[in-house]
CSV table of C-alpha atoms in Angstrom, one decimal:
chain,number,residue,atom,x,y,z
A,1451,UNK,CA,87.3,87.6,113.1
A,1452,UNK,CA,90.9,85.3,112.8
A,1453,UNK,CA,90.3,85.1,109.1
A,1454,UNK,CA,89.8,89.0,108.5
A,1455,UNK,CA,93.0,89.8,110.7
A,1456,UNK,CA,95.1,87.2,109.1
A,1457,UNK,CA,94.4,88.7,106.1
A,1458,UNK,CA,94.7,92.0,107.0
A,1459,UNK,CA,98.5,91.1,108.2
A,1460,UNK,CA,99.5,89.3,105.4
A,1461,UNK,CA,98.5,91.8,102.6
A,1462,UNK,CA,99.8,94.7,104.7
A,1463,UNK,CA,102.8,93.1,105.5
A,1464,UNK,CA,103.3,92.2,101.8
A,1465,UNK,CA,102.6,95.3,100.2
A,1466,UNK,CA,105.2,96.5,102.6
A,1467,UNK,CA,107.8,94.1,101.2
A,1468,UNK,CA,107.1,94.3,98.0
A,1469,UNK,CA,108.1,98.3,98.7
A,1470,UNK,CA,111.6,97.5,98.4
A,1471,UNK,CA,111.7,93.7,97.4
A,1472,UNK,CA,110.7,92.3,94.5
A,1473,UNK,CA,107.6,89.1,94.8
A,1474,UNK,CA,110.6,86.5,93.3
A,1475,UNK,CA,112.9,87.6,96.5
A,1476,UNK,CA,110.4,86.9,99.0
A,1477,UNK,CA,109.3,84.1,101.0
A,1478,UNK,CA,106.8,82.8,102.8
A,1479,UNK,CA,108.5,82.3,105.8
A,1480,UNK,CA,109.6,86.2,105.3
A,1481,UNK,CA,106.3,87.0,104.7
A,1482,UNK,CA,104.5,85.4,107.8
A,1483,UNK,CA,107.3,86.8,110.3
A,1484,UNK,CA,106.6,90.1,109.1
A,1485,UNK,CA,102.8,89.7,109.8
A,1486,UNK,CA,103.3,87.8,113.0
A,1487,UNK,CA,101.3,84.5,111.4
A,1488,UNK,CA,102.4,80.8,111.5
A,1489,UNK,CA,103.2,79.6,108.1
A,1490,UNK,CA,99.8,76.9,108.8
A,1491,UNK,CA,98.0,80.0,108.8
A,1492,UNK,CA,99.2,81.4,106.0
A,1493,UNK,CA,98.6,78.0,103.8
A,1494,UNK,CA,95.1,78.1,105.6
A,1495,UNK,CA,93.8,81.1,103.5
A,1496,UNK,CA,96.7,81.6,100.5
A,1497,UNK,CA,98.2,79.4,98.1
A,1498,UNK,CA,101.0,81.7,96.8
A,1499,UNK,CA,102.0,85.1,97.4
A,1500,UNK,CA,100.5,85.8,94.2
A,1501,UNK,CA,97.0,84.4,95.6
A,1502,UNK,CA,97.5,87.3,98.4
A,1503,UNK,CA,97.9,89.9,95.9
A,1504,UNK,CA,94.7,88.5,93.8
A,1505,UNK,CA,92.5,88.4,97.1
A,1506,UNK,CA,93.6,91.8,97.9
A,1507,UNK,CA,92.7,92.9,94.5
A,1508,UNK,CA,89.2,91.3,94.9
A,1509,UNK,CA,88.0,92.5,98.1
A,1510,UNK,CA,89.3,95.9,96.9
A,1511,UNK,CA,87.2,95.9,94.0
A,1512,UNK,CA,84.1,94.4,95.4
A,1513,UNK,CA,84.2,97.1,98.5
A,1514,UNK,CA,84.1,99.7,95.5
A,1515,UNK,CA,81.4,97.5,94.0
A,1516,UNK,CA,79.1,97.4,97.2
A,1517,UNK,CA,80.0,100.7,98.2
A,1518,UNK,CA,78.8,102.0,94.8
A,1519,UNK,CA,75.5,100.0,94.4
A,1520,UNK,CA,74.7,100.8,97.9
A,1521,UNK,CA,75.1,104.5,97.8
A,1522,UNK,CA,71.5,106.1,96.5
A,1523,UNK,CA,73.1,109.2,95.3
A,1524,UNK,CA,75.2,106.8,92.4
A,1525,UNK,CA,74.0,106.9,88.5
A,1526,UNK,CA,75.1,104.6,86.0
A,1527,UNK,CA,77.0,107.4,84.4
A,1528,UNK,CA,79.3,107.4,87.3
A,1529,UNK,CA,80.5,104.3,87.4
A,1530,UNK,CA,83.5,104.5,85.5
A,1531,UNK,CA,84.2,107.8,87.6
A,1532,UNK,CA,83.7,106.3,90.9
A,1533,UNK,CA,86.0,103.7,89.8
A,1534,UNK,CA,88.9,106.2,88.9
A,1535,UNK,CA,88.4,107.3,92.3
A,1536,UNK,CA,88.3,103.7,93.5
A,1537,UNK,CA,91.9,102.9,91.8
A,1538,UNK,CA,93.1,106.8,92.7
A,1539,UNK,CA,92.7,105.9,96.4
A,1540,UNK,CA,94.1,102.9,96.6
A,1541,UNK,CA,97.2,104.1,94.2
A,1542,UNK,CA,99.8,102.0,96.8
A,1543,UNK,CA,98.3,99.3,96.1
A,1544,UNK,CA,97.9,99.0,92.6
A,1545,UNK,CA,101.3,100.9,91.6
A,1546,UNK,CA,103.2,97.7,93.4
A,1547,UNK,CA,101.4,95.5,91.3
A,1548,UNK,CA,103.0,97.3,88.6
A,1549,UNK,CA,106.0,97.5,90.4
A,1550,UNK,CA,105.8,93.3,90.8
A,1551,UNK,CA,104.4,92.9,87.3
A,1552,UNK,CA,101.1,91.5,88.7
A,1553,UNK,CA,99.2,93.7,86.3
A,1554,UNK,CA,97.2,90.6,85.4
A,1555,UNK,CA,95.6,90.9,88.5
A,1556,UNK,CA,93.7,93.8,88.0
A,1557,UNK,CA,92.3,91.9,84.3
A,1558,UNK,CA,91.6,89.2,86.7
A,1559,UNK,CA,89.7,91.4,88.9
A,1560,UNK,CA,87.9,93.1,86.4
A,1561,UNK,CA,87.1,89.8,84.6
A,1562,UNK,CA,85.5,88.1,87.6
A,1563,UNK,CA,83.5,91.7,88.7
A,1564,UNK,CA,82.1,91.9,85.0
A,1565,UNK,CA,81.3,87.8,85.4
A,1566,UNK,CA,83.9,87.1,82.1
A,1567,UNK,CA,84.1,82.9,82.8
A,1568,UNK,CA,84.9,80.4,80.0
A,1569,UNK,CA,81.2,78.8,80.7
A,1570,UNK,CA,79.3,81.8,79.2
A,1571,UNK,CA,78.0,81.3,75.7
A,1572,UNK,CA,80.4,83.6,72.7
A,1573,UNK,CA,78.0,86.4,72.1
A,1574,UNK,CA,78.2,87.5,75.7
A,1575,UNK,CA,81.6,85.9,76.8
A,1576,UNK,CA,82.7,88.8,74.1
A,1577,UNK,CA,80.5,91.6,74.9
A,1578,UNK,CA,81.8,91.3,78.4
A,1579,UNK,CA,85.9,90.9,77.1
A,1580,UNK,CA,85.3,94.4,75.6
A,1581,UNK,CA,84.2,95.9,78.2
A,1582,UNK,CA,86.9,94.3,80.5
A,1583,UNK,CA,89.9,95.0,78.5
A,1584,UNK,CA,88.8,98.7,77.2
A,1585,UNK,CA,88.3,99.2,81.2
A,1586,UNK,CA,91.8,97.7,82.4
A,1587,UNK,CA,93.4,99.5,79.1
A,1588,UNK,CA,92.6,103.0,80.6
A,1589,UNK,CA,93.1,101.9,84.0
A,1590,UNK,CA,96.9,100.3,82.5
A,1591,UNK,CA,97.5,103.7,80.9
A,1592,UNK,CA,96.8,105.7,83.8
A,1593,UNK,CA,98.8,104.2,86.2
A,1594,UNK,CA,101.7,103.8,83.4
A,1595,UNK,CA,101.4,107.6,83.3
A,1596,UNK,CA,101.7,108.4,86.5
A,1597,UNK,CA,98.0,109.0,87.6
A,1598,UNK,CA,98.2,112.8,86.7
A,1599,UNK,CA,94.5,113.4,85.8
A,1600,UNK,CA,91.5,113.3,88.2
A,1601,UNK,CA,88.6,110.7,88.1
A,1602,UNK,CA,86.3,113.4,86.6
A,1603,UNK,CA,88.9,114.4,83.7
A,1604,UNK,CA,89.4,111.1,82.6
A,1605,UNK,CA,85.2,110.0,83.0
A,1606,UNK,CA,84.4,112.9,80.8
A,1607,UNK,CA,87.3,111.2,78.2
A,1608,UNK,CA,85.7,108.1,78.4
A,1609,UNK,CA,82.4,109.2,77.4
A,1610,UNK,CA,83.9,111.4,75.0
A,1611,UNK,CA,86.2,108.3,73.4
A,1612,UNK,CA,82.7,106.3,73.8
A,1613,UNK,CA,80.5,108.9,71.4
A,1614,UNK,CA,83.3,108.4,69.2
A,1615,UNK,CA,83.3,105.1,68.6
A,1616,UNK,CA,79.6,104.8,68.6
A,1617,UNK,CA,79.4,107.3,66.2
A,1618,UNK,CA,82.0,105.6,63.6
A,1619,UNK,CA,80.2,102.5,64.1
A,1620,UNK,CA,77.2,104.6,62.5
A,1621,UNK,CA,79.4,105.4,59.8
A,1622,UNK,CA,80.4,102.2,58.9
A,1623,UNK,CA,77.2,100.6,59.1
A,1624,UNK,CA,76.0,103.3,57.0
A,1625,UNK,CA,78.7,103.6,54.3
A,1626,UNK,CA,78.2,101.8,50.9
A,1627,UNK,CA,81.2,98.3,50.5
A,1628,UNK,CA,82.4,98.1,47.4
């Protein structure tokens, strides 16, 4: 399909300028003689170069997605593992949107993945922030430190930070305000 290889050029070819350039110093017209695309094209599918890095971003996350839901073998109690993985595989990717300061991208991602819109009413539009923000803070902190633990280290710390905080909640709920 045109669409699929024009995007397949574009994000490649971007990620590989963004290796030693930074997103302000390119161009479009850079960009689409480096994928071997006519700028019509380009405007066709992208608004920005930032749109590029957000599509990217999406189809990343939603291949995880469907490849997650559709295995058999995956539990609910993997989920955040199979995402480490998901983000330790693709660590090119995401460590140039650090390098770029796209960071908001992966909030973005997360956000539309977890369905976090302005339309829902509070009690879930904030159920869902939590979820998306304590997600992208581990992710953030992660990559910031160099991606030195494996997906199952940091799943077991997740459920362990998790028990925690459920377990203060208790506390609190059960301790006498003066």
């Amino acid at each position: 399909m045109k669409e699929q290889y024009i995007e397949i050029q574009v994000s490649e070819a971007l990620i590989k300028l963004l290796q030693t350039n930074a997103l302000k110093d390119i161009t479009v017209k850079e960009l689409c003689n480096d994928a071997q695309i006519g700028r019509a094209s380009f405007y066709r599918y992208y608004t920005s170069l930032e749109d590029v890095l957000n599509k990217k971003a999406l189809f990343l996350i939603q291949s995880w997605g469907y490849e997650f839901e559709q295995n058999p073998n995956s539990m609910p109690n993997q989920v955040f593992e199979s995402l480490f993985y998901h983000f330790k595989e693709n660590q090119a990717f995401y460590s140039i949107l650090y390098k770029c300061g796209q960071t908001q991208v992966i909030v973005d991602t997360i956000k539309n993945k977890l369905g976090l819109h302005e339309n829902l009413p509070n009690s879930v539009a904030y159920g869902k922030s939590y979820f998306t923000y304590g997600i992208f803070g581990w992710i953030n902190e992660w990559i910031l430190r160099g991606m030195k633990e494996e997906p199952e280290t940091l799943n077991h710390l997740f459920f362990e930070q998790t028990q925690i905080i459920s377990n203060t909640i208790k506390l609190l709920n059960n301790s006498t305000v003066l």
